[in-house]
Amino acid sequence: MSRVAASGTAGLPTLAGARARGTPIVMLTAYDHPSGRVAAEAGVDVVLVGDSAAMTVLGHTTTRAITLDELLMLTRAVRRAVTSIPVVGDLPFGTYEESDALAVATARRFMEGGLCDAVKLEGARDMLPRVRAIIDAGMPVVGHVGLLPQSVTSSDGYRAQGRDADQAVQIIRDAEALAAAGCSALVVEAVPAEVASLLSSRVEVPVIGIGAGASTHGQVLVYHDLLGLGEGRVARFVRQYAHGHRDQVEAVRRWADDVRTGRFPAGAETYGIAAEVMAEVHARLD
Ligand code: KIV
């Protein structure tokens, strides 16, 4: 497979260009056609169809629960909406770790027919051969270091990483190894700002942070977090720009109330028919 961007997009090189110009990169997750349209119309630079869909749209308590077919279906819906900026597909837990052949086959499912411009996978060290195999097969890879949600097995596992020297050095070494393996960009999640800043200065590729401070080359947030579409507490690195869940509950409540009190539907929300046509309907039935 050649390194051709999905039709209509310039692919991940646009991110390298943004880093070179010092323009912050804006990445947002999307999981379906409406969220893809919002991301595209709002002018983000790149869309990630994250395996966070397992939690945000499928109701699981871990990202590990989403299947390949489920994530591919969501990715297709996003791609129908996002045609002129790159889309990155997240390789789900259990679909790439075991062997290079499996990693390449799974990555191909995301890249076939221009569905995605790149794939993302979590981890370094044991995953470096997988990263190299996918890149050797002609498909761009985004690496992911720091907090690795697919390695979290309980809710208290979502903690900042790299807060002691050993871990911080390891995360930076992991990022360097992924960049040297040929990753086109890196996501760094939930690490102290100073560590992310040092990491960003030590690799040549764009580094996109989530909970990693302001010195990375870009930022990514989860769509549902940014728009307040989830329930309950959000991580400290989330800034909510809307209260989508609360506002939608309120809207549905008002509609239900209007139905129950006869205020919905009104005349303007109703189709009409000419009186003589209706008379004929009656006549024929009688
Ligand atoms: O799945 C996802 O949404 C992600 C982001 C948190 C980067 O990997």
mmCIF file of C-alpha atoms in Angstrom, residues 40-208:
data_model
loop_
_atom_site.group_PDB
_atom_site.id
_atom_site.type_symbol
_atom_site.label_atom_id
_atom_site.label_comp_id
_atom_site.label_asym_id
_atom_site.label_seq_id
_atom_site.Cartn_x
_atom_site.Cartn_y
_atom_site.Cartn_z
ATOM 1 C CA ALA A 40 -15.206 19.558 10.427
ATOM 2 C CA GLU A 41 -17.453 22.621 10.404
ATOM 3 C CA ALA A 42 -15.718 24.011 13.506
ATOM 4 C CA GLY A 43 -12.426 23.816 11.627
ATOM 5 C CA VAL A 44 -10.360 21.386 13.700
ATOM 6 C CA ASP A 45 -7.170 20.132 12.022
ATOM 7 C CA VAL A 46 -7.540 16.387 12.526
ATOM 8 C CA VAL A 47 -10.188 13.995 13.821
ATOM 9 C CA LEU A 48 -9.442 10.938 15.938
ATOM 10 C CA VAL A 49 -12.010 8.159 16.010
ATOM 11 C CA GLY A 50 -10.858 7.082 19.459
ATOM 12 C CA ASP A 51 -11.501 3.812 21.197
ATOM 13 C CA SER A 52 -12.829 6.101 23.937
ATOM 14 C CA ALA A 53 -16.043 5.455 21.951
ATOM 15 C CA ALA A 54 -16.314 2.330 24.097
ATOM 16 C CA MET A 55 -17.069 4.597 27.057
ATOM 17 C CA THR A 56 -18.528 7.739 25.473
ATOM 18 C CA VAL A 57 -21.011 6.146 23.072
ATOM 19 C CA LEU A 58 -21.244 2.433 23.910
ATOM 20 C CA GLY A 59 -21.560 2.771 27.684
ATOM 21 C CA HIS A 60 -18.692 0.500 28.722
ATOM 22 C CA THR A 61 -16.506 1.300 31.732
ATOM 23 C CA THR A 62 -13.263 0.680 29.835
ATOM 24 C CA THR A 63 -11.892 1.448 26.383
ATOM 25 C CA ARG A 64 -10.859 -2.220 26.131
ATOM 26 C CA ALA A 65 -14.442 -3.292 25.446
ATOM 27 C CA ILE A 66 -14.909 -1.969 21.912
ATOM 28 C CA THR A 67 -14.562 -4.447 19.037
ATOM 29 C CA LEU A 68 -12.865 -3.872 15.716
ATOM 30 C CA ASP A 69 -16.163 -4.061 13.824
ATOM 31 C CA GLU A 70 -17.800 -1.552 16.183
ATOM 32 C CA LEU A 71 -14.987 0.965 15.818
ATOM 33 C CA LEU A 72 -14.875 0.490 12.035
ATOM 34 C CA MET A 73 -18.599 1.182 11.803
ATOM 35 C CA LEU A 74 -18.179 4.419 13.778
ATOM 36 C CA THR A 75 -15.151 5.369 11.673
ATOM 37 C CA ARG A 76 -17.167 4.973 8.454
ATOM 38 C CA ALA A 77 -19.838 7.305 9.817
ATOM 39 C CA VAL A 78 -17.192 9.890 10.755
ATOM 40 C CA ARG A 79 -15.464 9.636 7.357
ATOM 41 C CA ARG A 80 -18.759 10.342 5.564
ATOM 42 C CA ALA A 81 -18.756 13.680 7.387
ATOM 43 C CA VAL A 82 -15.027 14.450 7.428
ATOM 44 C CA THR A 83 -13.697 14.584 3.884
ATOM 45 C CA SER A 84 -11.123 17.335 3.777
ATOM 46 C CA ILE A 85 -9.058 16.892 6.948
ATOM 47 C CA PRO A 86 -7.220 13.790 8.164
ATOM 48 C CA VAL A 87 -9.027 11.085 10.131
ATOM 49 C CA VAL A 88 -7.020 8.861 12.481
ATOM 50 C CA GLY A 89 -8.405 5.455 13.470
ATOM 51 C CA ASP A 90 -7.570 4.005 16.891
ATOM 52 C CA LEU A 91 -6.607 0.324 16.880
ATOM 53 C CA PRO A 92 -8.795 -1.351 19.514
ATOM 54 C CA PHE A 93 -7.401 -3.406 22.388
ATOM 55 C CA GLY A 94 -6.640 -6.977 21.318
ATOM 56 C CA THR A 95 -6.484 -6.240 17.598
ATOM 57 C CA TYR A 96 -2.764 -5.534 17.111
ATOM 58 C CA GLU A 97 -0.611 -6.543 20.087
ATOM 59 C CA GLU A 98 -0.103 -10.236 19.347
ATOM 60 C CA SER A 99 1.877 -10.125 16.107
ATOM 61 C CA ASP A 100 3.116 -7.848 13.337
ATOM 62 C CA ALA A 101 0.841 -9.640 10.868
ATOM 63 C CA LEU A 102 -2.219 -8.972 13.034
ATOM 64 C CA ALA A 103 -1.235 -5.313 13.511
ATOM 65 C CA VAL A 104 -0.794 -4.821 9.753
ATOM 66 C CA ALA A 105 -4.067 -6.597 8.944
ATOM 67 C CA THR A 106 -6.007 -4.498 11.473
ATOM 68 C CA ALA A 107 -4.387 -1.261 10.325
ATOM 69 C CA ARG A 108 -5.356 -2.145 6.723
ATOM 70 C CA ARG A 109 -9.022 -2.407 7.748
ATOM 71 C CA PHE A 110 -8.825 1.228 8.920
ATOM 72 C CA MET A 111 -6.928 2.444 5.865
ATOM 73 C CA GLU A 112 -8.774 0.565 3.093
ATOM 74 C CA GLY A 113 -10.629 2.727 0.625
ATOM 75 C CA GLY A 114 -9.361 5.952 2.203
ATOM 76 C CA LEU A 115 -11.327 5.333 5.418
ATOM 77 C CA CYS A 116 -8.473 6.776 7.530
ATOM 78 C CA ASP A 117 -5.282 8.719 6.904
ATOM 79 C CA ALA A 118 -3.398 7.059 9.758
ATOM 80 C CA VAL A 119 -3.874 4.662 12.646
ATOM 81 C CA LYS A 120 -3.027 5.202 16.308
ATOM 82 C CA LEU A 121 -1.894 2.543 18.737
ATOM 83 C CA GLU A 122 -0.946 2.639 22.398
ATOM 84 C CA GLY A 123 2.480 1.929 23.851
ATOM 85 C CA ALA A 124 6.117 1.635 22.855
ATOM 86 C CA ARG A 125 8.734 -1.021 23.794
ATOM 87 C CA ASP A 126 6.885 -4.310 22.890
ATOM 88 C CA MET A 127 4.814 -2.353 20.373
ATOM 89 C CA LEU A 128 7.779 -0.928 18.411
ATOM 90 C CA PRO A 129 7.896 -3.922 16.016
ATOM 91 C CA ARG A 130 4.139 -3.471 15.395
ATOM 92 C CA VAL A 131 4.634 0.221 14.684
ATOM 93 C CA ARG A 132 7.492 -0.530 12.274
ATOM 94 C CA ALA A 133 5.531 -3.286 10.525
ATOM 95 C CA ILE A 134 2.537 -1.009 9.914
ATOM 96 C CA ILE A 135 4.778 1.807 8.670
ATOM 97 C CA ASP A 136 6.734 -0.616 6.444
ATOM 98 C CA ALA A 137 3.401 -1.651 4.936
ATOM 99 C CA GLY A 138 2.920 1.982 3.909
ATOM 100 C CA MET A 139 0.489 3.155 6.577
ATOM 101 C CA PRO A 140 1.198 6.194 8.802
ATOM 102 C CA VAL A 141 1.106 5.622 12.565
ATOM 103 C CA VAL A 142 0.395 7.959 15.466
ATOM 104 C CA GLY A 143 2.007 6.734 18.696
ATOM 105 C CA HIS A 144 0.517 7.161 22.171
ATOM 106 C CA VAL A 145 2.553 7.450 25.401
ATOM 107 C CA GLY A 146 1.933 8.461 29.012
ATOM 108 C CA LEU A 147 -1.394 7.237 30.318
ATOM 109 C CA LEU A 148 -2.435 4.293 28.155
ATOM 110 C CA PRO A 149 -6.174 3.749 28.690
ATOM 111 C CA GLN A 150 -6.051 0.238 27.190
ATOM 112 C CA SER A 151 -3.721 -0.759 30.059
ATOM 113 C CA VAL A 152 -6.063 0.591 32.730
ATOM 114 C CA THR A 153 -8.119 -2.138 34.360
ATOM 115 C CA SER A 154 -9.923 -0.224 37.130
ATOM 116 C CA SER A 155 -11.409 3.265 37.403
ATOM 117 C CA ASP A 156 -8.680 4.456 39.804
ATOM 118 C CA GLY A 157 -6.107 3.610 37.133
ATOM 119 C CA TYR A 158 -6.797 6.858 35.276
ATOM 120 C CA ARG A 159 -3.928 8.745 36.946
ATOM 121 C CA ALA A 160 -1.225 11.105 35.759
ATOM 122 C CA GLN A 161 1.922 9.284 34.647
ATOM 123 C CA GLY A 162 5.569 10.322 34.738
ATOM 124 C CA ARG A 163 5.519 12.068 38.089
ATOM 125 C CA ASP A 164 8.709 10.401 39.295
ATOM 126 C CA ALA A 165 12.050 10.547 37.511
ATOM 127 C CA ASP A 166 12.074 6.864 36.444
ATOM 128 C CA GLN A 167 8.646 7.093 34.845
ATOM 129 C CA ALA A 168 9.293 10.501 33.290
ATOM 130 C CA VAL A 169 12.534 9.256 31.672
ATOM 131 C CA GLN A 170 10.771 6.106 30.470
ATOM 132 C CA ILE A 171 7.940 8.067 28.849
ATOM 133 C CA ILE A 172 10.407 10.370 27.085
ATOM 134 C CA ARG A 173 12.487 7.385 25.928
ATOM 135 C CA ASP A 174 9.290 5.706 24.678
ATOM 136 C CA ALA A 175 8.371 8.813 22.699
ATOM 137 C CA GLU A 176 11.870 9.027 21.210
ATOM 138 C CA ALA A 177 11.737 5.350 20.213
ATOM 139 C CA LEU A 178 8.334 5.762 18.560
ATOM 140 C CA ALA A 179 9.529 8.826 16.652
ATOM 141 C CA ALA A 180 12.674 6.949 15.576
ATOM 142 C CA ALA A 181 10.487 4.030 14.456
ATOM 143 C CA GLY A 182 8.786 6.403 12.035
ATOM 144 C CA CYS A 183 5.601 7.572 13.770
ATOM 145 C CA SER A 184 4.126 10.619 12.048
ATOM 146 C CA ALA A 185 2.881 12.160 15.298
ATOM 147 C CA LEU A 186 2.545 11.285 18.974
ATOM 148 C CA VAL A 187 -0.237 11.643 21.512
ATOM 149 C CA VAL A 188 0.971 12.162 25.081
ATOM 150 C CA GLU A 189 -1.666 11.697 27.747
ATOM 151 C CA ALA A 190 -1.818 12.773 31.396
ATOM 152 C CA VAL A 191 1.785 13.669 32.171
ATOM 153 C CA PRO A 192 3.176 16.744 33.960
ATOM 154 C CA ALA A 193 3.525 19.765 31.700
ATOM 155 C CA GLU A 194 7.298 19.919 32.234
ATOM 156 C CA VAL A 195 7.737 16.302 31.142
ATOM 157 C CA ALA A 196 5.558 16.813 28.049
ATOM 158 C CA SER A 197 7.463 19.982 27.217
ATOM 159 C CA LEU A 198 10.845 18.233 27.420
ATOM 160 C CA LEU A 199 9.486 15.287 25.424
ATOM 161 C CA SER A 200 8.133 17.636 22.729
ATOM 162 C CA SER A 201 11.512 19.324 22.378
ATOM 163 C CA ARG A 202 13.339 15.994 22.011
ATOM 164 C CA VAL A 203 11.356 14.502 19.101
ATOM 165 C CA GLU A 204 11.056 15.804 15.560
ATOM 166 C CA VAL A 205 7.415 14.842 15.058
ATOM 167 C CA PRO A 206 4.329 16.772 16.207
ATOM 168 C CA VAL A 207 3.311 15.964 19.792
ATOM 169 C CA ILE A 208 -0.362 16.333 20.632
#
